[in-house]
Amino acid sequence: EVQLVESGGGLVQAGGSLRLSCAASGFAFDDYTMSWVRQAPGKGLEWVSNIASRGGNTLYAESMKGRFTISRDNAKSMLFLEMNSLKSEDTATYYCASVGSYAEYNYWGQGTQVIVST
């Protein structure tokens, strides 16, 4: 059974930091590009960041550049998102997802909620 389980969300003050984790199982984690995607309350899905299967290439949405860092540990089948200088607009549910051969998100986690207070 494929599982992606996010953790690390919570309530943080603006300017603070959080580290999200995603534990993967049931599929060949190190074969997949992985993504973080978020959904703010009442809004659609927003892509946050990608990391290549071997971890060498990373991409970020413009508003996250310089504040967020994506990483992975293939030996432990873990994905991470270090978030610094958090803003109220970062309030959202954050999901990890694997990227399939046709650039589709083929596996999703249940999400972890991040609330940034001002």
Tab-separated table of N, CA and C in Angstrom, residues 6-105:
chain	number	residue	atom	x	y	z
A	6	GLU	N	2.465	13.172	5.979
A	6	GLU	CA	3.090	14.437	6.327
A	6	GLU	C	2.999	14.685	7.834
A	7	SER	N	3.948	15.444	8.333
A	7	SER	CA	3.938	15.851	9.729
A	7	SER	C	4.749	17.138	9.858
A	8	GLY	N	4.641	17.759	11.032
A	8	GLY	CA	5.447	18.936	11.313
A	8	GLY	C	4.711	20.252	11.228
A	9	GLY	N	3.462	20.221	10.793
A	9	GLY	CA	2.700	21.458	10.742
A	9	GLY	C	2.330	21.940	12.135
A	10	GLY	N	1.761	23.123	12.186
A	10	GLY	CA	1.347	23.679	13.467
A	10	GLY	C	1.129	25.159	13.377
A	11	LEU	N	1.022	25.765	14.544
A	11	LEU	CA	0.806	27.204	14.659
A	11	LEU	C	2.140	27.884	14.931
A	12	VAL	N	2.451	28.894	14.145
A	12	VAL	CA	3.722	29.600	14.299
A	12	VAL	C	3.479	31.084	14.069
A	13	GLN	N	4.254	31.913	14.719
A	13	GLN	CA	4.135	33.352	14.522
A	13	GLN	C	4.803	33.760	13.214
A	14	ALA	N	4.317	34.832	12.655
A	14	ALA	CA	4.939	35.371	11.453
A	14	ALA	C	6.421	35.625	11.712
A	15	GLY	N	7.245	35.258	10.730
A	15	GLY	CA	8.684	35.367	10.877
A	15	GLY	C	9.340	34.109	11.411
A	16	GLY	N	8.530	33.188	11.876
A	16	GLY	CA	9.052	31.958	12.437
A	16	GLY	C	9.353	30.901	11.394
A	17	SER	N	9.681	29.725	11.895
A	17	SER	CA	10.091	28.625	11.017
A	17	SER	C	9.376	27.331	11.388
A	18	LEU	N	9.229	26.491	10.407
A	18	LEU	CA	8.729	25.137	10.603
A	18	LEU	C	9.442	24.206	9.641
A	19	ARG	N	9.546	22.951	10.030
A	19	ARG	CA	10.087	21.937	9.142
A	19	ARG	C	9.042	20.844	8.962
A	20	LEU	N	8.602	20.695	7.729
A	20	LEU	CA	7.640	19.653	7.413
A	20	LEU	C	8.363	18.396	6.961
A	21	SER	N	7.786	17.264	7.300
A	21	SER	CA	8.343	15.983	6.878
A	21	SER	C	7.263	15.182	6.171
A	22	CYS	N	7.700	14.300	5.303
A	22	CYS	CA	6.783	13.408	4.604
A	22	CYS	C	7.445	12.036	4.544
A	23	ALA	N	6.815	11.071	5.161
A	23	ALA	CA	7.329	9.700	5.173
A	23	ALA	C	6.638	8.899	4.083
A	24	ALA	N	7.422	8.331	3.205
A	24	ALA	CA	6.884	7.579	2.068
A	24	ALA	C	7.099	6.089	2.259
A	25	SER	N	6.146	5.317	1.782
A	25	SER	CA	6.277	3.860	1.804
A	25	SER	C	5.407	3.257	0.719
A	26	GLY	N	5.724	2.028	0.336
A	26	GLY	CA	4.885	1.296	-0.612
A	26	GLY	C	5.190	1.546	-2.072
A	27	PHE	N	6.183	2.360	-2.375
A	27	PHE	CA	6.582	2.583	-3.760
A	27	PHE	C	8.064	2.940	-3.789
A	28	ALA	N	8.629	2.951	-4.980
A	28	ALA	CA	10.059	3.213	-5.129
A	28	ALA	C	10.325	4.714	-5.033
A	29	PHE	N	10.386	5.192	-3.824
A	29	PHE	CA	10.504	6.627	-3.535
A	29	PHE	C	11.635	7.270	-4.330
A	30	ASP	N	12.775	6.598	-4.404
A	30	ASP	CA	13.929	7.245	-5.031
A	30	ASP	C	13.855	7.244	-6.557
A	31	ASP	N	12.781	6.719	-7.106
A	31	ASP	CA	12.564	6.808	-8.554
A	31	ASP	C	11.753	8.039	-8.949
A	32	TYR	N	11.216	8.743	-7.962
A	32	TYR	CA	10.245	9.791	-8.249
A	32	TYR	C	10.729	11.181	-7.889
A	33	THR	N	10.456	12.118	-8.785
A	33	THR	CA	10.466	13.514	-8.387
A	33	THR	C	9.347	13.703	-7.369
A	34	MET	N	9.624	14.502	-6.352
A	34	MET	CA	8.629	14.757	-5.310
A	34	MET	C	8.309	16.243	-5.247
A	35	SER	N	7.091	16.514	-4.837
A	35	SER	CA	6.614	17.893	-4.753
A	35	SER	C	6.004	18.185	-3.394
A	36	TRP	N	6.013	19.447	-3.049
A	36	TRP	CA	5.156	19.983	-2.003
A	36	TRP	C	4.141	20.887	-2.706
A	37	VAL	N	2.905	20.714	-2.308
A	37	VAL	CA	1.791	21.476	-2.847
A	37	VAL	C	0.986	21.961	-1.655
A	38	ARG	N	0.415	23.148	-1.734
A	38	ARG	CA	-0.363	23.639	-0.603
A	38	ARG	C	-1.718	24.144	-1.054
A	39	GLN	N	-2.615	24.218	-0.080
A	39	GLN	CA	-3.945	24.755	-0.337
A	39	GLN	C	-4.338	25.648	0.827
A	40	ALA	N	-4.445	26.919	0.548
A	40	ALA	CA	-4.879	27.872	1.551
A	40	ALA	C	-6.388	27.758	1.734
A	41	PRO	N	-6.907	28.178	2.885
A	41	PRO	CA	-8.348	28.096	3.124
A	41	PRO	C	-9.145	28.804	2.034
A	42	GLY	N	-10.073	28.096	1.434
A	42	GLY	CA	-10.934	28.687	0.422
A	42	GLY	C	-10.292	28.911	-0.929
A	43	LYS	N	-9.071	28.383	-1.113
A	43	LYS	CA	-8.374	28.598	-2.385
A	43	LYS	C	-8.003	27.273	-3.028
A	44	GLY	N	-7.515	27.343	-4.248
A	44	GLY	CA	-7.114	26.154	-4.965
A	44	GLY	C	-5.724	25.685	-4.585
A	45	LEU	N	-5.319	24.591	-5.205
A	45	LEU	CA	-4.002	24.052	-4.953
A	45	LEU	C	-2.924	24.968	-5.537
A	46	GLU	N	-1.828	25.083	-4.820
A	46	GLU	CA	-0.702	25.902	-5.260
A	46	GLU	C	0.573	25.071	-5.150
A	47	TRP	N	1.276	24.947	-6.254
A	47	TRP	CA	2.553	24.252	-6.223
A	47	TRP	C	3.568	25.062	-5.433
A	48	VAL	N	4.351	24.370	-4.596
A	48	VAL	CA	5.341	25.019	-3.747
A	48	VAL	C	6.762	24.746	-4.241
A	49	SER	N	7.088	23.466	-4.421
A	49	SER	CA	8.474	23.109	-4.725
A	49	SER	C	8.548	21.691	-5.259
A	50	ASN	N	9.575	21.450	-6.046
A	50	ASN	CA	9.900	20.110	-6.552
A	50	ASN	C	11.337	19.768	-6.224
A	51	ILE	N	11.597	18.479	-6.092
A	51	ILE	CA	12.953	17.993	-5.974
A	51	ILE	C	13.086	16.730	-6.816
A	52	ALA	N	14.162	16.662	-7.596
A	52	ALA	CA	14.382	15.526	-8.474
A	52	ALA	C	14.618	14.254	-7.660
A	53	SER	N	14.489	13.129	-8.348
A	53	SER	CA	14.530	11.834	-7.661
A	53	SER	C	15.818	11.614	-6.871
A	54	ARG	N	16.942	12.098	-7.401
A	54	ARG	CA	18.215	11.926	-6.709
A	54	ARG	C	18.563	13.145	-5.875
A	55	GLY	N	17.701	14.144	-5.889
A	55	GLY	CA	17.883	15.304	-5.027
A	55	GLY	C	18.739	16.408	-5.604
A	56	GLY	N	19.245	16.250	-6.804
A	56	GLY	CA	20.175	17.231	-7.340
A	56	GLY	C	19.531	18.520	-7.800
A	57	ASN	N	18.314	18.450	-8.324
A	57	ASN	CA	17.648	19.631	-8.864
A	57	ASN	C	16.426	19.968	-8.032
A	58	THR	N	16.309	21.241	-7.720
A	58	THR	CA	15.154	21.723	-6.968
A	58	THR	C	14.546	22.924	-7.685
A	59	LEU	N	13.265	23.080	-7.517
A	59	LEU	CA	12.534	24.208	-8.080
A	59	LEU	C	11.596	24.756	-7.017
A	60	TYR	N	11.378	26.077	-7.074
A	60	TYR	CA	10.502	26.718	-6.101
A	60	TYR	C	9.570	27.692	-6.806
A	61	ALA	N	8.386	27.808	-6.262
A	61	ALA	CA	7.511	28.894	-6.677
A	61	ALA	C	8.169	30.210	-6.274
A	62	GLU	N	7.900	31.223	-7.053
A	62	GLU	CA	8.603	32.498	-6.869
A	62	GLU	C	8.474	33.033	-5.450
A	63	SER	N	7.304	32.953	-4.863
A	63	SER	CA	7.079	33.547	-3.545
A	63	SER	C	7.754	32.755	-2.422
A	64	MET	N	8.259	31.573	-2.725
A	64	MET	CA	8.916	30.754	-1.717
A	64	MET	C	10.438	30.768	-1.850
A	65	LYS	N	10.927	31.285	-2.951
A	65	LYS	CA	12.375	31.286	-3.160
A	65	LYS	C	13.081	32.060	-2.054
A	66	GLY	N	14.138	31.479	-1.539
A	66	GLY	CA	14.910	32.129	-0.490
A	66	GLY	C	14.362	31.926	0.907
A	67	ARG	N	13.127	31.431	1.004
A	67	ARG	CA	12.533	31.204	2.326
A	67	ARG	C	12.333	29.704	2.606
A	68	PHE	N	12.017	28.956	1.568
A	68	PHE	CA	11.742	27.523	1.723
A	68	PHE	C	12.885	26.716	1.119
A	69	THR	N	13.161	25.567	1.727
A	69	THR	CA	14.164	24.643	1.195
A	69	THR	C	13.610	23.233	1.203
A	70	ILE	N	13.594	22.627	0.035
A	70	ILE	CA	13.132	21.243	-0.084
A	70	ILE	C	14.345	20.334	-0.062
A	71	SER	N	14.181	19.175	0.556
A	71	SER	CA	15.257	18.192	0.585
A	71	SER	C	14.639	16.814	0.720
A	72	ARG	N	15.475	15.804	0.551
A	72	ARG	CA	14.988	14.437	0.683
A	72	ARG	C	16.107	13.542	1.181
A	73	ASP	N	15.701	12.463	1.809
A	73	ASP	CA	16.625	11.428	2.256
A	73	ASP	C	16.122	10.121	1.660
A	74	ASN	N	16.703	9.725	0.550
A	74	ASN	CA	16.214	8.529	-0.136
A	74	ASN	C	16.452	7.260	0.666
A	75	ALA	N	17.491	7.253	1.469
A	75	ALA	CA	17.759	6.070	2.287
A	75	ALA	C	16.632	5.817	3.291
A	76	LYS	N	15.987	6.894	3.707
A	76	LYS	CA	14.897	6.782	4.685
A	76	LYS	C	13.529	7.035	4.057
A	77	SER	N	13.496	7.241	2.752
A	77	SER	CA	12.237	7.541	2.044
A	77	SER	C	11.512	8.709	2.696
A	78	MET	N	12.242	9.779	2.904
A	78	MET	CA	11.687	10.963	3.558
A	78	MET	C	11.861	12.187	2.670
A	79	LEU	N	10.866	13.044	2.717
A	79	LEU	CA	10.868	14.338	2.038
A	79	LEU	C	10.690	15.414	3.088
A	80	PHE	N	11.365	16.545	2.892
A	80	PHE	CA	11.306	17.618	3.882
A	80	PHE	C	11.046	18.960	3.210
A	81	LEU	N	10.502	19.865	4.003
A	81	LEU	CA	10.366	21.247	3.568
A	81	LEU	C	10.680	22.135	4.760
A	82	GLU	N	11.805	22.806	4.673
A	82	GLU	CA	12.191	23.773	5.686
A	82	GLU	C	11.608	25.114	5.289
A	83	MET	N	10.810	25.696	6.177
A	83	MET	CA	10.138	26.957	5.885
A	83	MET	C	10.580	28.012	6.885
A	84	ASN	N	11.164	29.072	6.385
A	84	ASN	CA	11.636	30.171	7.227
A	84	ASN	C	10.927	31.461	6.847
A	85	SER	N	11.039	32.435	7.723
A	85	SER	CA	10.432	33.753	7.475
A	85	SER	C	8.975	33.609	7.045
A	86	LEU	N	8.250	32.824	7.801
A	86	LEU	CA	6.868	32.536	7.426
A	86	LEU	C	6.002	33.780	7.495
A	87	LYS	N	5.058	33.831	6.554
A	87	LYS	CA	4.133	34.951	6.447
A	87	LYS	C	2.711	34.428	6.613
A	88	SER	N	1.801	35.333	6.900
A	88	SER	CA	0.411	34.909	7.084
A	88	SER	C	-0.122	34.224	5.828
A	89	GLU	N	0.337	34.657	4.677
A	89	GLU	CA	-0.130	34.055	3.425
A	89	GLU	C	0.408	32.642	3.193
A	90	ASP	N	1.298	32.182	4.052
A	90	ASP	CA	1.755	30.797	3.975
A	90	ASP	C	0.810	29.845	4.705
A	91	THR	N	-0.180	30.401	5.379
A	91	THR	CA	-1.175	29.565	6.046
A	91	THR	C	-1.884	28.687	5.019
A	92	ALA	N	-1.813	27.380	5.227
A	92	ALA	CA	-2.362	26.433	4.251
A	92	ALA	C	-2.196	25.019	4.786
A	93	THR	N	-2.850	24.103	4.108
A	93	THR	CA	-2.546	22.687	4.300
A	93	THR	C	-1.501	22.302	3.269
A	94	TYR	N	-0.431	21.695	3.744
A	94	TYR	CA	0.684	21.338	2.879
A	94	TYR	C	0.657	19.831	2.608
A	95	TYR	N	0.774	19.498	1.344
A	95	TYR	CA	0.749	18.108	0.917
A	95	TYR	C	2.062	17.750	0.233
A	96	CYS	N	2.510	16.536	0.473
A	96	CYS	CA	3.578	16.007	-0.367
A	96	CYS	C	2.951	15.101	-1.425
A	97	ALA	N	3.566	15.070	-2.578
A	97	ALA	CA	3.034	14.289	-3.691
A	97	ALA	C	4.177	13.806	-4.569
A	98	SER	N	3.989	12.648	-5.144
A	98	SER	CA	4.977	12.148	-6.096
A	98	SER	C	4.546	12.557	-7.501
A	99	VAL	N	5.511	12.751	-8.357
A	99	VAL	CA	5.251	13.203	-9.718
A	99	VAL	C	5.444	12.032	-10.672
A	100	GLY	N	4.392	11.685	-11.399
A	100	GLY	CA	4.446	10.556	-12.295
A	100	GLY	C	5.104	10.878	-13.628
A	101	SER	N	5.084	9.887	-14.499
A	101	SER	CA	5.780	9.990	-15.782
A	101	SER	C	5.233	11.088	-16.682
A	102	TYR	N	3.986	11.440	-16.517
A	102	TYR	CA	3.353	12.474	-17.344
A	102	TYR	C	3.160	13.758	-16.550
A	103	ALA	N	4.001	13.960	-15.574
A	103	ALA	CA	3.992	15.156	-14.729
A	103	ALA	C	2.718	15.276	-13.909
A	104	GLU	N	2.020	14.160	-13.756
A	104	GLU	CA	0.834	14.182	-12.901
A	104	GLU	C	1.235	13.846	-11.470
A	105	TYR	N	0.431	14.289	-10.516
A	105	TYR	CA	0.651	13.891	-9.125
A	105	TYR	C	-0.036	12.543	-8.945
